[in-house]
Amino acid sequence: KSELIKKLGEETAEFSEAGSPEELVDVLEVVEALKTLPEYSDVEELRKKKLQERGGFNERIILKGKK
């Protein structure tokens, strides 16, 4: 788990710098690997719940400020 989280940080930094589709794929691959771990098994359900409650980023609106 900790190695995957570390890898996610690395891949996210690479994507942030390069912005390439290939780097985004690397980020997604690590996320998918994390989702197979028992403690993250309900991530997809949580994602859908948050999407329904708060909306997503499809309209590219990002609210700034404190929660």
PDB file of C-alpha atoms in Angstrom, residues 10-34:
ATOM      1  CA  GLU A  10       5.626  10.340  -8.270  1.00  0.00           C
ATOM      2  CA  GLU A  11       3.279   9.781 -11.181  1.00  0.00           C
ATOM      3  CA  THR A  12       1.102  12.752 -10.204  1.00  0.00           C
ATOM      4  CA  ALA A  13       4.173  14.993 -10.135  1.00  0.00           C
ATOM      5  CA  GLU A  14       5.225  13.724 -13.563  1.00  0.00           C
ATOM      6  CA  PHE A  15       1.751  14.347 -14.962  1.00  0.00           C
ATOM      7  CA  SER A  16       1.634  17.798 -13.380  1.00  0.00           C
ATOM      8  CA  GLU A  17       4.909  18.665 -15.086  1.00  0.00           C
ATOM      9  CA  ALA A  18       4.390  17.050 -18.484  1.00  0.00           C
ATOM     10  CA  GLY A  19       0.602  17.052 -18.805  1.00  0.00           C
ATOM     11  CA  SER A  20       0.818  14.237 -21.328  1.00  0.00           C
ATOM     12  CA  PRO A  21      -1.802  11.529 -21.849  1.00  0.00           C
ATOM     13  CA  GLU A  22       0.864   8.903 -21.166  1.00  0.00           C
ATOM     14  CA  GLU A  23       1.548  10.342 -17.720  1.00  0.00           C
ATOM     15  CA  LEU A  24      -2.181  10.510 -16.966  1.00  0.00           C
ATOM     16  CA  VAL A  25      -2.431   6.818 -17.861  1.00  0.00           C
ATOM     17  CA  ASP A  26       0.323   6.091 -15.342  1.00  0.00           C
ATOM     18  CA  VAL A  27      -1.628   7.964 -12.636  1.00  0.00           C
ATOM     19  CA  LEU A  28      -4.796   6.038 -13.486  1.00  0.00           C
ATOM     20  CA  GLU A  29      -2.958   2.709 -13.408  1.00  0.00           C
ATOM     21  CA  VAL A  30      -1.733   3.374  -9.877  1.00  0.00           C
ATOM     22  CA  VAL A  31      -5.220   4.488  -8.797  1.00  0.00           C
ATOM     23  CA  GLU A  32      -6.710   1.308 -10.255  1.00  0.00           C
ATOM     24  CA  ALA A  33      -4.130  -0.771  -8.368  1.00  0.00           C
ATOM     25  CA  LEU A  34      -4.999   1.032  -5.121  1.00  0.00           C
TER      26      LEU A  34
END
